PDB file of C-alpha atoms in Angstrom:
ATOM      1  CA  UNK A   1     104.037 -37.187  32.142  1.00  0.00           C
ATOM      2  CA  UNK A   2     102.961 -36.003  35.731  1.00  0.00           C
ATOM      3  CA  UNK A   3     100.770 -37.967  37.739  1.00  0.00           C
ATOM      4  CA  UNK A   4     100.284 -40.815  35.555  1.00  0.00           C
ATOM      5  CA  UNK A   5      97.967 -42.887  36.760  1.00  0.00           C
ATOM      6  CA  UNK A   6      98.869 -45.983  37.828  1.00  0.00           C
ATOM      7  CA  UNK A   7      98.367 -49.733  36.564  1.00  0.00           C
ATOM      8  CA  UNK A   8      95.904 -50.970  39.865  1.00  0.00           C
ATOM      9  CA  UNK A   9      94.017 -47.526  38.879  1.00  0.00           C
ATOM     10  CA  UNK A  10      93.674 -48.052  35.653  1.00  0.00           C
ATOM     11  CA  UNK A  11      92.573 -52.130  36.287  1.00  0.00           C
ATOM     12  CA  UNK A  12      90.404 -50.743  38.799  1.00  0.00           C
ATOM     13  CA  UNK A  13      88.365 -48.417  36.412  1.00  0.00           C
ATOM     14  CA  UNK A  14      88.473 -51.524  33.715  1.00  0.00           C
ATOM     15  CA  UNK A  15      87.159 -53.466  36.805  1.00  0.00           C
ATOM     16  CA  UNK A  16      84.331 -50.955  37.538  1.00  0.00           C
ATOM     17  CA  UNK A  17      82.538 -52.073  34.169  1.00  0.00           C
ATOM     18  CA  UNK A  18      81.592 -55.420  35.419  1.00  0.00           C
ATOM     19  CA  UNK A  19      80.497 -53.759  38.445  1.00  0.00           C
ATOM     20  CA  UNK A  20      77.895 -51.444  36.626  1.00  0.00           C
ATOM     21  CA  UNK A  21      77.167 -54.485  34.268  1.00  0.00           C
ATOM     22  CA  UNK A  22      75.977 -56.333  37.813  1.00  0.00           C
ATOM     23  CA  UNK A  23      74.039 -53.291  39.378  1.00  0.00           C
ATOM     24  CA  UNK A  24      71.968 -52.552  36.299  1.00  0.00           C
ATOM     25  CA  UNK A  25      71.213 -56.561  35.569  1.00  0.00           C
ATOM     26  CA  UNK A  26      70.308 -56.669  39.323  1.00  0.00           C
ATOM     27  CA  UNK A  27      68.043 -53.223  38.219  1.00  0.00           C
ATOM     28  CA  UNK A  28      66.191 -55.394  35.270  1.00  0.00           C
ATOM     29  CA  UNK A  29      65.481 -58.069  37.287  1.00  0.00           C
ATOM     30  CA  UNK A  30      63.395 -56.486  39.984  1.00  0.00           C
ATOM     31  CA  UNK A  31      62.030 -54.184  36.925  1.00  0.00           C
ATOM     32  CA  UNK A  32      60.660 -57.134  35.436  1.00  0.00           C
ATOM     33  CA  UNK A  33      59.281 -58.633  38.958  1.00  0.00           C
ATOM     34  CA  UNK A  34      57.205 -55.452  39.357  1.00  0.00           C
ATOM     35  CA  UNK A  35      59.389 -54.722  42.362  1.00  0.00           C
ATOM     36  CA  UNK A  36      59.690 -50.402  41.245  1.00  0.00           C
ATOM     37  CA  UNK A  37      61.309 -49.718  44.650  1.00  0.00           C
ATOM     38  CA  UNK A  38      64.167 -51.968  44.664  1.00  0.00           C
ATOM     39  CA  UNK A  39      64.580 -51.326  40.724  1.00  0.00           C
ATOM     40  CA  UNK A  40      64.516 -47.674  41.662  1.00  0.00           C
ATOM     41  CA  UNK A  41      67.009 -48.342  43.900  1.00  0.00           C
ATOM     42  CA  UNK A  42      69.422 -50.264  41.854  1.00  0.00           C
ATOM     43  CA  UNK A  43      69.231 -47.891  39.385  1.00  0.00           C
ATOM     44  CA  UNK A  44      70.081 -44.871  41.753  1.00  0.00           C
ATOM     45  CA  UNK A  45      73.246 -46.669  42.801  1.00  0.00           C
ATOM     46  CA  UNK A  46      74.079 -47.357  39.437  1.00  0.00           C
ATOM     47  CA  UNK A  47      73.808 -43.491  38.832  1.00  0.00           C
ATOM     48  CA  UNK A  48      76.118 -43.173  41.553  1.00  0.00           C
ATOM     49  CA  UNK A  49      78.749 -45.529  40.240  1.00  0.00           C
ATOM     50  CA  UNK A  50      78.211 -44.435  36.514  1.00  0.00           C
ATOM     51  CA  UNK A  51      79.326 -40.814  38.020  1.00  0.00           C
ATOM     52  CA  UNK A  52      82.075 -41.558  39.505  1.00  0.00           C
ATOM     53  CA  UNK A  53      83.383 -43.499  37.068  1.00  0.00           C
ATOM     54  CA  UNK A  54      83.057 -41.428  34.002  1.00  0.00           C
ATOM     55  CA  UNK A  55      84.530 -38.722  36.601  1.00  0.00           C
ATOM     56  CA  UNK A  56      87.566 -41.189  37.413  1.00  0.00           C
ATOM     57  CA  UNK A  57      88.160 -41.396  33.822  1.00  0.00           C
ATOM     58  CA  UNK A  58      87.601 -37.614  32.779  1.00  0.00           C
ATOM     59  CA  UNK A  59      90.041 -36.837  35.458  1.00  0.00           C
ATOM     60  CA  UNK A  60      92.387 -39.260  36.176  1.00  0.00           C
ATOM     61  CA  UNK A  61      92.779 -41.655  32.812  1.00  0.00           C
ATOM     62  CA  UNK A  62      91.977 -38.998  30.010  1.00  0.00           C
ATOM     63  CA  UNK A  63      94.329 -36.180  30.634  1.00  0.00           C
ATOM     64  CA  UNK A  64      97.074 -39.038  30.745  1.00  0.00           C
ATOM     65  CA  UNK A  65      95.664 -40.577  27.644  1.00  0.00           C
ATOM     66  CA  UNK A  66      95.488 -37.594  25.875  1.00  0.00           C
ATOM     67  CA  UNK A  67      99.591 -36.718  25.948  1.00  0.00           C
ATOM     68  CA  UNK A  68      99.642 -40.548  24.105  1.00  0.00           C
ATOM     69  CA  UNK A  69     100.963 -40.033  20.546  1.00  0.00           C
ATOM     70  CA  UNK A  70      99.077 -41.375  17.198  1.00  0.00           C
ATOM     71  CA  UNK A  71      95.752 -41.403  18.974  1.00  0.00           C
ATOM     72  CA  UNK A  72      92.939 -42.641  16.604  1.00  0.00           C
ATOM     73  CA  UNK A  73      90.214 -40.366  15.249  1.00  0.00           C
ATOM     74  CA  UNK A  74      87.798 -42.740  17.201  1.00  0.00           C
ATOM     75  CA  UNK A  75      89.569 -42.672  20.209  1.00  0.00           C
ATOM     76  CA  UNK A  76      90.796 -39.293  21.342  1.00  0.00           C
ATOM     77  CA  UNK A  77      89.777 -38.161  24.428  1.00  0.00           C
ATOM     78  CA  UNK A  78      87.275 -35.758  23.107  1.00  0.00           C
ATOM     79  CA  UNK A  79      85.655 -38.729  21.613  1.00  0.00           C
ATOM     80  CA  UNK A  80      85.472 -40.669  24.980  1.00  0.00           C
ATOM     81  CA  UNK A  81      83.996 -37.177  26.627  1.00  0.00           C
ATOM     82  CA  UNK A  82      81.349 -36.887  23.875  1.00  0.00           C
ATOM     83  CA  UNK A  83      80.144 -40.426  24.733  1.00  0.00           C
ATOM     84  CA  UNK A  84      80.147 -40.299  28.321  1.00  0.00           C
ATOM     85  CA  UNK A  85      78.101 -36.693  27.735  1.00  0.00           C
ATOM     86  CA  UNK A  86      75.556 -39.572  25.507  1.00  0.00           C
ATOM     87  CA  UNK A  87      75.618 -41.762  28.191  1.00  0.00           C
ATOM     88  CA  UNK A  88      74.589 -39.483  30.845  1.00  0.00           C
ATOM     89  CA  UNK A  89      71.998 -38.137  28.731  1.00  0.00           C
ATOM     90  CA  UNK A  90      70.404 -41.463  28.380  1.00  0.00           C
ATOM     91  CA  UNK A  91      70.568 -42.560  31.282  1.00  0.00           C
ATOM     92  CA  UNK A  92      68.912 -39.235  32.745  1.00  0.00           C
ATOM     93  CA  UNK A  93      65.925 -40.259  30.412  1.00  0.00           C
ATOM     94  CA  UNK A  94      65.721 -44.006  31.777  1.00  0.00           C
ATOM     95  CA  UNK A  95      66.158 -42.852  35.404  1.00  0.00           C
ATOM     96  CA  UNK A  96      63.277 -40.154  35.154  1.00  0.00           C
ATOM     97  CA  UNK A  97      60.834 -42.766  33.301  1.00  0.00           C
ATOM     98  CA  UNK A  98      61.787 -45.426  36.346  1.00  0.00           C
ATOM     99  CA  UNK A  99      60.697 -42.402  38.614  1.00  0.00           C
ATOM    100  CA  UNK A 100      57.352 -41.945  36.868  1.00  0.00           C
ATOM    101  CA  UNK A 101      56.202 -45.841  37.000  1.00  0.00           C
ATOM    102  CA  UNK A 102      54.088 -47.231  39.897  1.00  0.00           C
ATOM    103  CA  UNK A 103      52.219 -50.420  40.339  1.00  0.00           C
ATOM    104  CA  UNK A 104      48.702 -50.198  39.030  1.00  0.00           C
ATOM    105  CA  UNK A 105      46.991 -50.462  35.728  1.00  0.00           C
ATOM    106  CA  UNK A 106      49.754 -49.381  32.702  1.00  0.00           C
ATOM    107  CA  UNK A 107      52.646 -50.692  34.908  1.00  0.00           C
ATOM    108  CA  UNK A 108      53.570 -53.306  32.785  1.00  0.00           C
ATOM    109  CA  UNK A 109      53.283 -51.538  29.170  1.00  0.00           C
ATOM    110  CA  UNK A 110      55.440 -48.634  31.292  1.00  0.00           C
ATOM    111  CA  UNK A 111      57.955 -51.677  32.085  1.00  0.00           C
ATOM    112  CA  UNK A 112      58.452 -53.003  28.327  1.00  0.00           C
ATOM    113  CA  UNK A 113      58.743 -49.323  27.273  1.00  0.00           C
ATOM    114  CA  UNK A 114      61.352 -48.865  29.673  1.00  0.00           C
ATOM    115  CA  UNK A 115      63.198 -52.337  28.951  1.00  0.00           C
ATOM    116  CA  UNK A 116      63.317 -51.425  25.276  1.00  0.00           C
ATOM    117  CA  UNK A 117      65.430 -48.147  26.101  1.00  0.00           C
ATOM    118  CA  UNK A 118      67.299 -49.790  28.594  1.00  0.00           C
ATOM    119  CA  UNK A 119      68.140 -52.364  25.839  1.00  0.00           C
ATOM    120  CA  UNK A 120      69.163 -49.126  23.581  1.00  0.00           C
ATOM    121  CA  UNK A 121      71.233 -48.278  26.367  1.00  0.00           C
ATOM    122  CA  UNK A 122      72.882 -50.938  26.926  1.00  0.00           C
ATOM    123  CA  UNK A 123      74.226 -51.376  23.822  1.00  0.00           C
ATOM    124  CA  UNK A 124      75.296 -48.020  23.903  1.00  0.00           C
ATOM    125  CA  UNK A 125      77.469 -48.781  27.269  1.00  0.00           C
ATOM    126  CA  UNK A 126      78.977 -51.973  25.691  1.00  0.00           C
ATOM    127  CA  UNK A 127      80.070 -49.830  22.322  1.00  0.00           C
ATOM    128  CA  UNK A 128      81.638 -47.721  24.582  1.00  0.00           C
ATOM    129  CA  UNK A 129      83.072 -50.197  26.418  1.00  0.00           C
ATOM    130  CA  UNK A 130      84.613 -52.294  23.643  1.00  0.00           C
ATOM    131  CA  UNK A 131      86.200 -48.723  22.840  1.00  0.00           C
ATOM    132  CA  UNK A 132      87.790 -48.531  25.877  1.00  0.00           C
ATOM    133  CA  UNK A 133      88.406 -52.222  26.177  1.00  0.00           C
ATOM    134  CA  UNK A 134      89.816 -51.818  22.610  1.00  0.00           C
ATOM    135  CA  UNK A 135      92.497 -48.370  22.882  1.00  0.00           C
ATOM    136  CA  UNK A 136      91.982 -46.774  25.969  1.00  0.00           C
ATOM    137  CA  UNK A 137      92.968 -48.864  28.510  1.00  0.00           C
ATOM    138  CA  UNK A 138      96.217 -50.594  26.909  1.00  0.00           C
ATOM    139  CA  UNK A 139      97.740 -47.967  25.271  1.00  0.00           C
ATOM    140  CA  UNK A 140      97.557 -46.275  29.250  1.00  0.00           C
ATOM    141  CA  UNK A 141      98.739 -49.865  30.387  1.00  0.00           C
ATOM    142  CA  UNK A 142     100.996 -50.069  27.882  1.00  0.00           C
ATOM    143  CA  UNK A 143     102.554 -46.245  28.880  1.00  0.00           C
ATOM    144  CA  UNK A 144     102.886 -46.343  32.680  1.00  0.00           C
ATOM    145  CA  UNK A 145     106.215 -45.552  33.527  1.00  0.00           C
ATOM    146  CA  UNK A 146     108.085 -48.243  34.864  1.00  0.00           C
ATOM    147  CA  UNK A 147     108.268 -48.064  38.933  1.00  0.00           C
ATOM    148  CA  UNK A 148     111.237 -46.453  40.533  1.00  0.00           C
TER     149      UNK A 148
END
């Protein structure tokens, strides 16, 4: 295998979950105090994180991943792709309806309509997660060649 990544890369992207977990929590809570900047805010850097990480893995982790043998149907890299390509798409509709709400009359039937696809999102991010969680990351852990 060339350029397999390493162990503190692939703990690192493992890591990055509770990371996103934190910035999106951090997003709900100033949702639900009516503060729309900072929640717009959180959930721009979020964006930013999400990217790189499903980047990191499509990248980095996946290629490696993908030269495992006995890969499950569930978990072959062309699984993993198809949900990141769910997760983006998602989260492109949450991030465009946080654009579109402002304080004012309607603000807070905008903010329950918005918590109740975040809440659909979420559990899509922890499904994928637990798959990751589940094959992904120790069958790469359990692969990377022993250090010379």
């Amino acid at each position: 295998m060339s350029s397999y990544p390493s162990l503190s890369e692939i703990q690192a992207v493992a890591a990055e979950h509770e990371a996103l977990t934190a910035i999106f929590q951090q997003h709900q809570e100033a949702l639900v105090g009516q503060l729309f900047i900072q929640a717009l805010a959180d959930l721009e850097e979020f964006a930013r994180r999400l990217s790189r990480h499903i980047r990191v893995e499509e990248s980095s982790l996946l290629p490696a991943y993908a030269e495992l043998k006995g890969l499950p149907r569930i978990g072959t890299p062309e699984f993993f792709v198809s949900e990141h390509r769910k997760i983006e798409k998602a989260f492109e509709d949450i991030l465009g309806s946080m654009r579109s709400i402002s304080p004012g009359p309607g603000s807070a039937r905008a903010v329950v309509s918005l918590m109740d696809r975040e809440t659909r999102f979420k559990a899509l991010l922890e499904h994928h997660e637990r798959r990751e969680v589940q094959l992904l990351f120790p069958r790469l852990t359990a692969a990377v060649p022993p250090a010379s």
